[in-house]
């Protein structure tokens, strides 16, 4: 059995859970209600949460977003009481989010804030600051790239939460509690439920010594210079967070996995910059790792390689199959690279349409395929051939 390799997110388990949550009759709450709900938690213990209602179903269930940014899916049978909140709903600002993370994670975590992030770190302050610098450079490059492409990504008013654990073991323990589908090789993940990126101190596994290293951000950059695979994982997950918080995608909507993962892989190549410089050149880089996976003779020999484009677009099944997952990720990267390079206008319009889909309403495989054909043409065999030729011409940037 194959593992998913060095990139793993909570996306697979999320896709399954969201399909289970979907019900036939959903309606957006408009205007968005700000309410407090008393509900039955584990062991029938009573608990409460306040936030804005994003979706209601006809049975009385709700999808709620709280002030921290966590999404709560509460079925009608769990809801005990709903009370309107007079104040207008607002997400927490940076100071309030910092206080909330301190209360949640305790004294063992220190807080580092940047213009767009609040970081709770169980590690050295220099590594937390290094991560903040990395994410801020990615943030600026991401917004500029997609703005230049013709979309209108927004920075948003609410800060983004990042959690850093001191080592991989503590990260994995937390991921299990967070119900994240993270494999042992993973260096981080993004949770669409909590809206957080979670990772661990990468310096514990980079360079010699095996411990936390580097007393300055420049030293950390030097130590991690050979750990691009680890950094790319973290960047990949940060891209997911940006996509879902800039308006490109909507949490708990029907986001085809090839699109979500392809977008993240298109932007995942890390750029540590000269001496930690402020630029970022990684978006759109040709990945030697992904290209090698796509050209793998074993992938090309499998029966699915004959019609990989159709199967990729229709469903997430191949991402869930350990024997097919690596190929599905590689195909998603190549397809995304081709569409952005050769069919950019159509890709942007398709991404815009997907980003406007309602939450908890899911298309059938036939509907997904029809929407893809409407965007990129009916002849998928010819399109697949074009993508494969495109891949054969590519040369890795790094």
mmCIF file of C-alpha atoms in Angstrom, residues 169-182 191 194:
data_model
loop_
_atom_site.group_PDB
_atom_site.id
_atom_site.type_symbol
_atom_site.label_atom_id
_atom_site.label_comp_id
_atom_site.label_asym_id
_atom_site.label_seq_id
_atom_site.Cartn_x
_atom_site.Cartn_y
_atom_site.Cartn_z
ATOM 1 C CA UNK A 169 4.681 13.876 18.066
ATOM 2 C CA UNK A 170 2.723 16.670 19.736
ATOM 3 C CA UNK A 171 1.484 17.844 16.338
ATOM 4 C CA UNK A 172 0.175 14.359 15.501
ATOM 5 C CA UNK A 173 -1.500 14.050 18.922
ATOM 6 C CA UNK A 174 -3.320 17.336 18.386
ATOM 7 C CA UNK A 175 -4.290 16.392 14.824
ATOM 8 C CA UNK A 176 -5.959 13.226 16.098
ATOM 9 C CA UNK A 177 -7.970 15.247 18.624
ATOM 10 C CA UNK A 178 -8.818 17.722 15.862
ATOM 11 C CA UNK A 179 -10.190 14.864 13.715
ATOM 12 C CA UNK A 180 -7.734 15.714 10.938
ATOM 13 C CA UNK A 181 -6.772 13.044 8.395
ATOM 14 C CA UNK A 182 -3.040 13.573 8.820
ATOM 15 C CA UNK A 191 -8.654 22.564 8.828
ATOM 16 C CA UNK A 194 -11.442 25.501 12.527
#
